[in-house]
Amino acid sequence: MQVPAGPKGTRDFYPDDMALREAIFSSWRSTCGRYGFEQFDAPMFEHLDLYTQKSGDEIEKQLYVFQDKAGRSLALRPELTPSLARMVAAKGNNLKRPVRWFSIPRLFRYEKMQKGRLREFFQLNMDILGVAEATADAELIAASVDMMRDLGFTARDFGVHVSSRALMEQLFLALGVPAEKLPSLYGVLDKRNKISKEEFNAELAAAVSPAASPSAVAEALSVTSLADLEKVGGPLPAAGELQQLFSYLGTYGMDEFVSFDIGVVRGLAYYTGIVFELFDAARSLRAIAGGGRYDKLVKLYGGPDTPAVGFAAGDVVLGEMLLQKQFTAGNRRSNVFLISLDERHPENAIRTATLIRHAGISCEFSLRKTGVGKQMEQANAARSLLAVFVGGEEEKGGSVRVRNMKSGEEDLIDRRELVSRLAKLLSA
RNA sequence: GUGGCUGUAGUUCAAUAGGCUAGAGCUCUGGAUUGUGGUUCCAGUGAUUGCGGGUUCGAGCCCCGUCAGCCACCCCA
């Protein structure tokens, strides 16, 4: 290859790719707008401490770290939530609650790449801060579903899997699992779908015995409804909270999208309550989106005690799903394309284009001196709706020929009325 | 970070068992059509077979390295 490749894990956005990206972004912005979220952004790089302080040094391997000229350790942002928590903490109590913010950050993670996982990507982040009730969780889950519907997906394409960190903790403690065993148990649980049943049972037994009965834990993990869960683990306070959440979601009309799934764990340490993930129906891709409650993070960064819940959806998996659905960009580049009949002299086309553009109509003409047939091809490439022939015989009689590129119909239009007639034709 | 698979025009794929000048569709450019696009027909541009080294009389094919991509782990904010 003579052409140098871009860095590993990055993408080039050619116009077709950019059209897909913009389709996703504008859908995201429109959904957030309907839910009354305000957009914000944060720096693309932060002090390394912001990330290590929360997750330990281990995370540094996943970060793009560099020193600036003063020797400060900085990192390209791998996620937005720490910046958000920092920004909210910095405002202290000066920020009107609840905060309903969204952002579409460009993020960087130094990772081994796989399908649906790159080193540079975008996310939609939606967060509500200052609300402890499940209404906020329900609002965000509903927004995530609407985000998918806005992109054209239905309940046949994806589902929301909901669980609760608090619920699991209460359940396992009730079953006799010691508190210090919980992290390793979550680890086993997280890979349940990836390993065989035998392996799972063996790892489960290793994680909970002898304090708790592996079979009791396994039984608890096999339940598919909250009601069944209480039969196994007894009354659990967090179950009531989840029930309330599902009740709200039913009122939102979300029943066909959401389900209780005790297998949803989420890797992040900072989640404290309800957690949820969106998956494609076939579960052949990575998670579309994921989120949950992180009630302690703002305080961790020195801010006021602020309950918070949020989710993030990546652009990579969504893009793959849209392409599978035969998404076609097909954006119109220009509405009007001028065909110069006196192709040696572009002045007429330049003057006419200027007139049309001043009226707010997108317009192009051939920048190369070439035949009418070729100019028509260029009009096609621009996906123009109308072709306007300038500089021909008709113009001597005070009119110009306008051709509808779709139907092939042509009209003679008075030269002086050209712009207003074009506007009318385009609005029809 | 670990293991496996793959790498041929811009793109999708060919090339008997290692054997002459590495082929084709699509795309792109030009022409048929110097005042009319999409269809069709014709022609052309375009590859030091990812890169570097090795084995061989001879390598797209075999070996080593490297880079890139895919898959499974690890991780997943």
Coordinates of C-alpha atoms (C1' of nucleotides) in Angstrom, one line a residue:
Chain A
M1 CA 0.0 0.0 0.0
Q2 CA 1.4 3.4 -1.0
V3 CA -1.4 5.3 0.7
P4 CA -0.7 5.6 4.5
A5 CA -3.4 4.2 6.6
G6 CA -5.0 6.1 9.5
P7 CA -4.1 5.1 13.0
K8 CA -5.5 1.7 14.2
G9 CA -9.0 1.8 15.4
T10 CA -9.9 5.1 13.8
R11 CA -12.3 5.8 11.0
D12 CA -12.4 8.1 8.0
F13 CA -15.8 9.6 7.4
Y14 CA -16.3 10.0 3.7
P15 CA -19.5 11.8 2.7
D16 CA -21.5 8.6 2.7
D17 CA -20.2 7.7 6.2
M18 CA -20.8 11.2 7.4
A19 CA -24.4 11.0 6.2
L20 CA -24.9 8.0 8.3
R21 CA -23.2 9.6 11.3
E22 CA -25.2 12.8 10.9
A23 CA -28.5 10.8 10.6
I24 CA -27.6 9.2 14.0
F25 CA -26.6 12.4 15.6
S26 CA -29.6 14.4 14.4
S27 CA -31.9 11.7 15.6
W28 CA -30.1 11.8 19.0
R29 CA -30.4 15.5 19.2
S30 CA -34.1 15.4 18.2
T31 CA -34.9 12.8 20.8
C32 CA -33.1 14.7 23.5
G33 CA -35.0 17.8 22.5
R34 CA -38.3 16.1 22.8
Y35 CA -37.4 15.1 26.4
G36 CA -36.2 18.5 27.3
F37 CA -32.5 17.8 27.7
E38 CA -29.9 20.5 27.3
Q39 CA -26.6 19.9 25.4
F40 CA -23.3 20.3 27.0
D41 CA -19.7 19.4 26.3
A42 CA -16.4 19.0 28.2
P43 CA -12.8 18.9 27.2
M44 CA -11.5 16.2 24.9
F45 CA -8.7 15.6 27.4
E46 CA -8.6 15.7 31.2
H47 CA -6.2 15.3 34.0
L48 CA -5.2 11.7 34.2
D49 CA -6.2 11.8 37.9
L50 CA -9.8 12.3 37.0
Y51 CA -9.9 8.7 35.7
T52 CA -7.4 6.9 38.0
Q53 CA -8.9 8.4 41.1
K54 CA -12.2 6.7 40.4
S55 CA -11.0 3.4 39.0
G56 CA -7.5 2.8 40.0
D57 CA -4.2 2.6 38.0
E58 CA -5.4 -0.5 36.2
I59 CA -7.5 1.7 33.9
E60 CA -4.4 3.5 32.6
K61 CA -3.8 0.7 30.2
Q62 CA -7.0 1.6 28.4
L63 CA -6.2 5.3 28.2
Y64 CA -4.3 7.5 25.8
V65 CA -2.0 9.2 28.2
F66 CA 0.4 12.0 27.4
Q67 CA 2.5 14.7 29.1
D68 CA 2.0 18.3 28.2
K69 CA 5.0 20.6 28.0
A70 CA 4.7 21.5 31.6
G71 CA 4.9 17.8 32.5
R72 CA 1.3 17.4 33.5
S73 CA -0.2 13.9 32.9
L74 CA -3.3 14.1 30.7
A75 CA -5.5 11.6 29.1
L76 CA -7.9 11.7 26.2
R77 CA -11.3 11.1 27.6
P78 CA -12.5 7.5 27.5
E79 CA -15.9 8.4 28.8
L80 CA -17.9 11.5 29.7
T81 CA -19.4 10.7 33.0
P82 CA -16.4 11.8 35.1
S83 CA -16.2 15.1 33.3
L84 CA -20.0 15.5 33.9
A85 CA -19.6 14.7 37.5
R86 CA -16.7 17.1 37.8
M87 CA -18.7 19.9 36.1
V88 CA -21.7 19.4 38.3
A89 CA -19.6 19.1 41.4
A90 CA -17.8 22.4 40.5
K91 CA -21.1 24.3 40.4
G92 CA -21.9 23.1 43.9
N93 CA -25.4 24.0 44.8
N94 CA -25.6 26.8 42.2
L95 CA -27.0 24.4 39.6
K96 CA -30.8 24.3 39.4
R97 CA -31.9 20.7 40.0
P98 CA -32.8 18.4 38.4
V99 CA -30.1 18.7 35.8
R100 CA -31.2 17.1 32.5
W101 CA -28.2 17.2 30.2
F102 CA -27.0 15.4 27.1
S103 CA -23.8 15.3 25.1
I104 CA -22.4 13.6 22.0
P105 CA -18.8 13.2 23.0
R106 CA -15.9 11.9 20.8
L107 CA -14.2 9.3 23.0
F108 CA -10.9 7.4 23.0
R109 CA -9.9 4.1 24.4
Y110 CA -6.7 2.2 23.8
E111 CA -8.2 -1.2 23.3
K112 CA -7.8 -4.3 21.2
M113 CA -10.3 -3.8 18.5
Q114 CA -13.2 -6.0 17.6
K115 CA -16.4 -5.7 15.7
G116 CA -18.3 -2.8 17.3
R117 CA -15.3 -1.7 19.3
L118 CA -12.9 0.9 18.0
R119 CA -10.3 3.2 19.6
E120 CA -12.1 6.4 18.6
F121 CA -15.9 6.6 18.6
F122 CA -18.9 8.7 19.6
Q123 CA -21.6 8.2 22.2
L124 CA -24.8 9.8 23.2
N125 CA -24.9 10.5 26.9
M126 CA -28.1 11.4 28.7
D127 CA -28.1 12.1 32.4
I128 CA -30.4 13.3 35.1
L129 CA -28.9 14.5 38.3
G130 CA -30.7 15.5 41.5
V131 CA -33.5 13.0 41.4
A132 CA -33.4 9.9 43.7
E133 CA -36.8 8.5 42.7
A134 CA -37.3 5.8 40.0
T135 CA -39.1 8.4 37.9
A136 CA -35.7 9.6 36.6
D137 CA -34.6 6.0 35.8
A138 CA -37.9 5.5 34.0
E139 CA -37.6 8.7 32.1
L140 CA -34.1 7.8 30.8
I141 CA -35.1 4.2 29.8
A142 CA -38.0 5.6 28.0
A143 CA -35.7 8.1 26.3
S144 CA -33.4 5.4 25.2
V145 CA -36.2 3.4 23.7
D146 CA -37.5 6.5 21.9
M147 CA -34.0 7.1 20.6
M148 CA -34.1 3.7 19.0
R149 CA -37.6 4.2 17.6
D150 CA -36.6 7.5 16.2
L151 CA -34.0 5.7 14.2
G152 CA -36.6 3.3 12.9
F153 CA -36.2 0.3 15.2
T154 CA -39.0 -1.6 16.8
A155 CA -39.5 -4.1 19.6
R156 CA -38.6 -6.8 17.1
D157 CA -35.1 -5.3 16.7
F158 CA -34.0 -4.6 20.3
G159 CA -34.9 -4.9 24.0
V160 CA -34.0 -3.2 27.3
H161 CA -32.7 -5.5 30.0
V162 CA -33.1 -4.1 33.5
S163 CA -31.7 -5.2 36.8
S164 CA -30.5 -3.6 40.0
R165 CA -27.1 -3.6 41.7
A166 CA -28.9 -3.0 45.0
L167 CA -31.3 -5.9 44.4
M168 CA -28.5 -8.3 43.7
E169 CA -26.6 -7.3 46.7
Q170 CA -29.7 -7.8 48.9
L171 CA -30.5 -11.1 47.3
F172 CA -27.1 -12.6 47.6
L173 CA -26.6 -11.4 51.2
A174 CA -30.0 -12.9 52.0
L175 CA -28.8 -16.2 50.6
G176 CA -25.7 -16.1 52.8
V177 CA -23.1 -15.0 50.3
P178 CA -20.5 -12.9 52.3
A179 CA -20.2 -9.3 51.2
E180 CA -16.5 -9.7 50.2
K181 CA -17.5 -12.5 47.7
L182 CA -19.9 -10.3 45.8
P183 CA -17.5 -8.8 43.3
S184 CA -16.3 -12.2 42.1
L185 CA -19.8 -13.4 42.0
Y186 CA -20.7 -10.5 39.8
G187 CA -17.8 -11.5 37.6
V188 CA -19.2 -15.0 37.1
L189 CA -22.6 -13.7 36.5
D190 CA -21.4 -11.3 33.9
K191 CA -20.0 -14.1 31.7
R192 CA -22.9 -16.5 32.2
N193 CA -23.9 -16.3 28.5
K194 CA -20.4 -16.8 27.3
I195 CA -19.5 -20.0 29.0
S196 CA -21.1 -23.5 29.2
K197 CA -23.6 -24.4 31.9
E198 CA -21.1 -26.8 33.5
E199 CA -18.4 -24.1 33.6
F200 CA -20.8 -21.6 35.0
N201 CA -22.0 -23.9 37.8
A202 CA -18.4 -24.8 38.7
E203 CA -17.3 -21.1 38.8
L204 CA -20.5 -20.2 40.7
A205 CA -19.8 -22.9 43.3
A206 CA -16.2 -21.7 43.7
A207 CA -17.5 -18.1 44.2
V208 CA -20.1 -18.7 46.9
S209 CA -19.4 -21.9 48.8
P210 CA -19.2 -22.8 51.4
A211 CA -21.0 -19.9 53.0
A212 CA -23.9 -20.1 50.7
S213 CA -25.5 -23.0 48.7
P214 CA -24.5 -22.8 45.1
S215 CA -27.8 -24.5 44.0
A216 CA -29.8 -21.8 45.9
V217 CA -27.9 -19.1 44.2
A218 CA -28.2 -20.8 40.8
E219 CA -31.9 -21.1 41.3
A220 CA -32.2 -17.4 42.2
L221 CA -30.3 -16.5 39.0
S222 CA -32.6 -18.5 36.8
V223 CA -35.7 -16.5 37.7
T224 CA -37.2 -14.4 35.0
S225 CA -39.6 -12.3 37.1
L226 CA -39.5 -10.2 40.2
A227 CA -42.3 -12.2 41.8
D228 CA -40.4 -15.4 41.4
L229 CA -37.3 -13.8 42.8
E230 CA -39.1 -12.9 46.1
K231 CA -40.1 -16.6 46.5
V232 CA -36.4 -17.5 46.5
G233 CA -34.8 -14.6 48.3
G234 CA -37.7 -13.4 50.5
P235 CA -38.8 -9.8 50.6
L236 CA -36.2 -7.5 49.3
P237 CA -36.4 -3.7 49.5
A238 CA -34.8 -3.1 46.1
A239 CA -37.4 -5.3 44.5
G240 CA -40.1 -2.8 45.4
E241 CA -38.1 -0.1 43.7
L242 CA -37.8 -2.1 40.6
Q243 CA -41.4 -2.9 40.6
Q244 CA -42.2 0.8 40.8
L245 CA -39.8 1.4 37.9
F246 CA -41.6 -1.2 35.7
S247 CA -44.9 0.2 36.7
Y248 CA -43.8 3.7 35.5
L249 CA -42.4 2.2 32.3
G250 CA -45.8 0.5 31.7
T251 CA -47.4 3.9 31.9
Y252 CA -44.8 5.2 29.3
G253 CA -46.1 2.4 27.1
M254 CA -42.7 0.6 27.2
D255 CA -43.9 -2.9 28.2
E256 CA -43.0 -4.6 24.9
F257 CA -39.5 -3.2 25.1
V258 CA -38.4 -3.8 28.7
S259 CA -37.8 -6.9 30.7
F260 CA -36.2 -7.9 34.0
D261 CA -32.9 -9.6 33.5
I262 CA -30.9 -10.5 36.5
G263 CA -27.9 -11.1 34.2
V264 CA -27.3 -7.4 33.6
V265 CA -24.4 -6.5 35.8
R266 CA -22.4 -3.7 34.0
G267 CA -18.7 -3.6 34.6
L268 CA -18.5 -0.2 36.1
A269 CA -17.8 0.0 39.8
Y270 CA -19.6 3.3 40.3
Y271 CA -23.2 2.0 39.7
T272 CA -25.2 1.9 42.8
G273 CA -28.8 1.0 41.9
I274 CA -30.8 0.2 38.8
V275 CA -28.7 -0.8 35.8
F276 CA -29.9 -1.5 32.2
E277 CA -28.6 -2.4 28.8
L278 CA -30.0 -2.3 25.3
F279 CA -29.3 -5.3 23.1
D280 CA -30.2 -6.2 19.5
A281 CA -32.8 -8.9 19.4
A282 CA -30.5 -11.6 18.0
R283 CA -27.8 -10.6 20.6
S284 CA -25.3 -10.9 17.8
L285 CA -23.7 -7.5 18.5
R286 CA -22.3 -5.8 21.5
A287 CA -24.6 -3.8 23.8
I288 CA -26.3 -0.9 22.0
A289 CA -26.5 1.2 25.1
G290 CA -26.0 0.9 28.8
G291 CA -26.5 2.9 31.9
G292 CA -27.7 3.0 35.5
R293 CA -27.7 4.9 38.7
Y294 CA -24.5 6.4 40.1
D295 CA -25.6 8.2 43.3
K296 CA -22.1 8.6 44.8
L297 CA -20.0 9.9 42.0
V298 CA -20.6 13.7 42.3
K299 CA -19.8 13.6 46.0
L300 CA -16.7 11.6 45.2
Y301 CA -15.4 14.5 43.2
G302 CA -16.1 16.9 46.1
G303 CA -19.5 18.1 45.1
P304 CA -22.8 18.0 47.0
D305 CA -24.4 14.7 47.6
T306 CA -26.3 14.3 44.3
P307 CA -28.2 11.3 43.1
A308 CA -27.7 10.6 39.4
V309 CA -28.7 8.3 36.7
G310 CA -27.6 8.2 33.1
F311 CA -26.9 6.1 30.0
A312 CA -24.6 6.0 27.0
A313 CA -25.2 4.7 23.5
G314 CA -22.4 4.2 21.1
D315 CA -22.4 5.1 17.5
V316 CA -20.6 2.0 16.2
V317 CA -23.1 -0.7 17.0
L318 CA -26.0 1.5 16.0
G319 CA -24.4 2.3 12.7
E320 CA -24.0 -1.4 12.1
M321 CA -27.7 -2.0 12.9
L322 CA -28.8 0.8 10.6
L323 CA -26.6 -0.6 7.7
Q324 CA -28.2 -4.0 8.3
K325 CA -31.5 -2.3 7.8
Q326 CA -30.4 -1.1 4.4
F327 CA -30.0 2.4 5.5
T328 CA -29.3 4.7 2.6
A329 CA -28.2 8.2 3.0
G330 CA -29.2 9.5 -0.4
N331 CA -28.9 13.1 0.7
R332 CA -29.6 15.7 -1.9
R333 CA -26.5 17.7 -2.5
S334 CA -28.1 20.5 -4.5
N335 CA -31.8 21.1 -5.3
V336 CA -31.0 22.9 -8.5
F337 CA -28.3 22.1 -11.1
L338 CA -27.6 24.6 -13.9
I339 CA -26.9 23.1 -17.3
S340 CA -24.9 25.5 -19.4
L341 CA -25.9 25.3 -23.1
D342 CA -23.2 27.8 -24.0
E343 CA -20.7 25.7 -22.2
R344 CA -17.7 27.8 -23.2
H345 CA -18.9 30.7 -21.2
P346 CA -19.8 30.0 -17.6
E347 CA -20.7 33.6 -16.7
N348 CA -24.4 33.1 -17.3
A349 CA -24.4 30.0 -15.0
I350 CA -22.4 31.9 -12.4
R351 CA -24.8 34.9 -12.4
T352 CA -27.9 32.6 -12.3
A353 CA -26.5 30.4 -9.5
T354 CA -25.7 33.5 -7.4
L355 CA -29.3 34.7 -7.9
I356 CA -30.7 31.3 -6.9
R357 CA -28.4 30.9 -3.9
H358 CA -29.3 34.4 -2.6
A359 CA -32.8 33.1 -2.5
G360 CA -31.7 30.4 -0.1
I361 CA -32.0 27.6 -2.7
S362 CA -29.1 25.1 -3.0
C363 CA -27.7 25.3 -6.5
E364 CA -24.6 24.0 -8.5
F365 CA -23.3 24.2 -12.0
S366 CA -20.5 22.4 -13.8
L367 CA -17.1 23.9 -13.1
R368 CA -15.7 22.1 -16.1
K369 CA -16.4 23.2 -19.6
T370 CA -18.1 20.1 -20.9
G371 CA -21.0 18.9 -23.0
V372 CA -24.7 18.9 -22.0
G373 CA -24.8 15.1 -21.6
K374 CA -21.9 15.2 -19.1
Q375 CA -23.5 18.1 -17.2
M376 CA -26.7 16.1 -16.9
E377 CA -24.6 13.3 -15.4
Q378 CA -23.2 15.7 -12.9
A379 CA -26.7 16.8 -12.0
N380 CA -27.5 13.2 -11.3
A381 CA -24.4 12.8 -9.1
A382 CA -25.5 15.9 -7.2
R383 CA -28.9 14.2 -6.8
S384 CA -30.5 17.4 -7.9
L385 CA -34.3 17.7 -8.3
L386 CA -34.3 20.3 -11.0
A387 CA -32.1 21.0 -14.0
V388 CA -32.2 24.5 -15.4
F389 CA -30.9 25.1 -18.9
V390 CA -29.2 28.5 -19.2
G391 CA -27.7 30.2 -22.2
G392 CA -29.7 28.7 -24.9
E393 CA -32.1 29.7 -27.6
E394 CA -35.1 29.9 -25.3
E395 CA -33.3 32.6 -23.2
K396 CA -33.3 34.9 -26.2
G397 CA -37.1 34.8 -26.0
G398 CA -37.0 35.6 -22.3
S399 CA -37.5 32.1 -20.9
V400 CA -35.6 29.2 -19.5
R401 CA -36.2 25.4 -19.7
V402 CA -36.6 23.6 -16.3
R403 CA -36.5 19.9 -16.2
N404 CA -37.7 17.7 -13.3
M405 CA -34.9 15.1 -13.0
K406 CA -37.2 12.5 -11.6
S407 CA -40.2 12.7 -13.9
G408 CA -38.4 14.1 -17.0
E409 CA -41.1 16.8 -17.4
E410 CA -39.9 20.1 -18.7
D411 CA -41.4 23.6 -18.4
L412 CA -40.6 26.9 -20.0
I413 CA -40.4 29.5 -17.3
D414 CA -40.2 33.3 -17.6
R415 CA -36.6 34.3 -16.9
R416 CA -37.7 37.1 -14.5
E417 CA -39.8 34.7 -12.4
L418 CA -37.1 31.9 -12.3
V419 CA -36.3 32.1 -8.6
S420 CA -39.8 32.3 -7.4
R421 CA -40.9 29.5 -9.7
L422 CA -38.0 27.3 -8.6
A423 CA -39.0 27.9 -4.9
K424 CA -42.5 26.9 -5.7
L425 CA -41.5 23.7 -7.6
L426 CA -39.2 22.7 -4.8
S427 CA -41.8 23.2 -2.1
A428 CA -44.4 21.1 -4.0
Chain B
rG1 C1' -2.1 -8.4 27.2
rU2 C1' -3.1 -14.0 25.2
rG3 C1' -4.6 -17.4 21.3
rG4 C1' -6.5 -18.5 16.3
rC5 C1' -7.9 -17.1 11.1
rU6 C1' -7.2 -13.7 7.0
rG7 C1' -4.5 -10.0 3.6
rU8 C1' -4.6 -10.1 -4.7
rA9 C1' -6.7 -3.1 -8.9
rG10 C1' -10.8 2.0 -5.5
rU11 C1' -14.2 -2.3 -4.3
rU12 C1' -16.1 -7.6 -4.6
rC13 C1' -13.7 -11.8 -6.0
rA14 C1' -10.5 -15.3 -9.7
rA15 C1' -5.6 -17.4 -10.8
rU16 C1' -4.6 -26.1 -11.9
rA17 C1' -0.1 -29.3 -7.3
rG18 C1' 5.2 -23.4 -6.7
rG19 C1' 5.6 -22.5 -13.5
rC20 C1' 5.2 -17.7 -19.2
rU21 C1' 2.7 -11.1 -19.7
rA22 C1' -1.8 -11.9 -12.2
rG23 C1' -7.9 -12.1 -14.8
rA24 C1' -13.2 -10.5 -14.3
rG25 C1' -17.8 -7.9 -12.4
rC26 C1' -18.9 -3.1 -10.2
rU27 C1' -16.9 1.9 -9.6
rC28 C1' -14.1 5.7 -12.1
rU29 C1' -12.6 8.3 -17.0
rG30 C1' -13.7 8.8 -22.2
rG31 C1' -16.7 7.6 -26.5
rA32 C1' -21.4 6.1 -29.2
rU33 C1' -24.8 11.2 -28.3
rU34 C1' -20.8 18.8 -30.2
rG35 C1' -29.2 20.9 -26.7
rU36 C1' -30.8 16.4 -22.4
rG37 C1' -29.0 12.2 -17.2
rG38 C1' -30.7 7.2 -15.2
rU39 C1' -30.8 1.9 -19.5
rU40 C1' -27.6 -0.2 -23.2
rC41 C1' -23.0 -0.9 -26.1
rC42 C1' -17.6 0.1 -26.9
rA43 C1' -12.9 1.5 -25.1
rG44 C1' -9.5 3.1 -21.4
rU45 C1' -7.1 4.2 -16.5
rG46 C1' -6.0 1.3 -12.5
rA47 C1' -1.9 -4.3 -8.8
rU48 C1' 6.0 -3.7 -7.6
rU49 C1' -0.3 -9.8 -4.9
rG50 C1' -0.1 -5.2 2.7
rC51 C1' 5.2 -4.4 3.8
rG52 C1' 10.3 -6.6 4.8
rG53 C1' 13.4 -10.7 4.6
rG54 C1' 14.2 -16.1 3.5
rU55 C1' 13.8 -21.1 0.8
rU56 C1' 13.7 -22.3 -4.7
rC57 C1' 16.1 -22.5 -11.4
rG58 C1' 11.3 -20.1 -10.4
rA59 C1' 6.9 -17.5 -4.9
rG60 C1' 0.3 -14.4 -5.2
rC61 C1' 0.8 -19.7 -3.3
rC62 C1' 6.0 -22.4 1.2
rC63 C1' 8.9 -20.3 5.9
rC64 C1' 10.1 -16.1 9.4
rG65 C1' 9.2 -11.2 10.9
rU66 C1' 6.1 -6.9 10.7
rC67 C1' 1.7 -4.1 9.8
rA68 C1' -3.6 -4.2 9.2
rG69 C1' -8.4 -6.6 9.7
rC70 C1' -11.7 -10.5 11.7
rC71 C1' -12.9 -14.0 15.7
rA72 C1' -12.4 -15.9 20.8
rC73 C1' -10.3 -14.6 25.7
rC74 C1' -9.0 -10.3 29.2
rC75 C1' -11.6 -6.0 29.6
rC76 C1' -15.8 -3.3 28.5
rA77 C1' -16.4 3.3 31.2

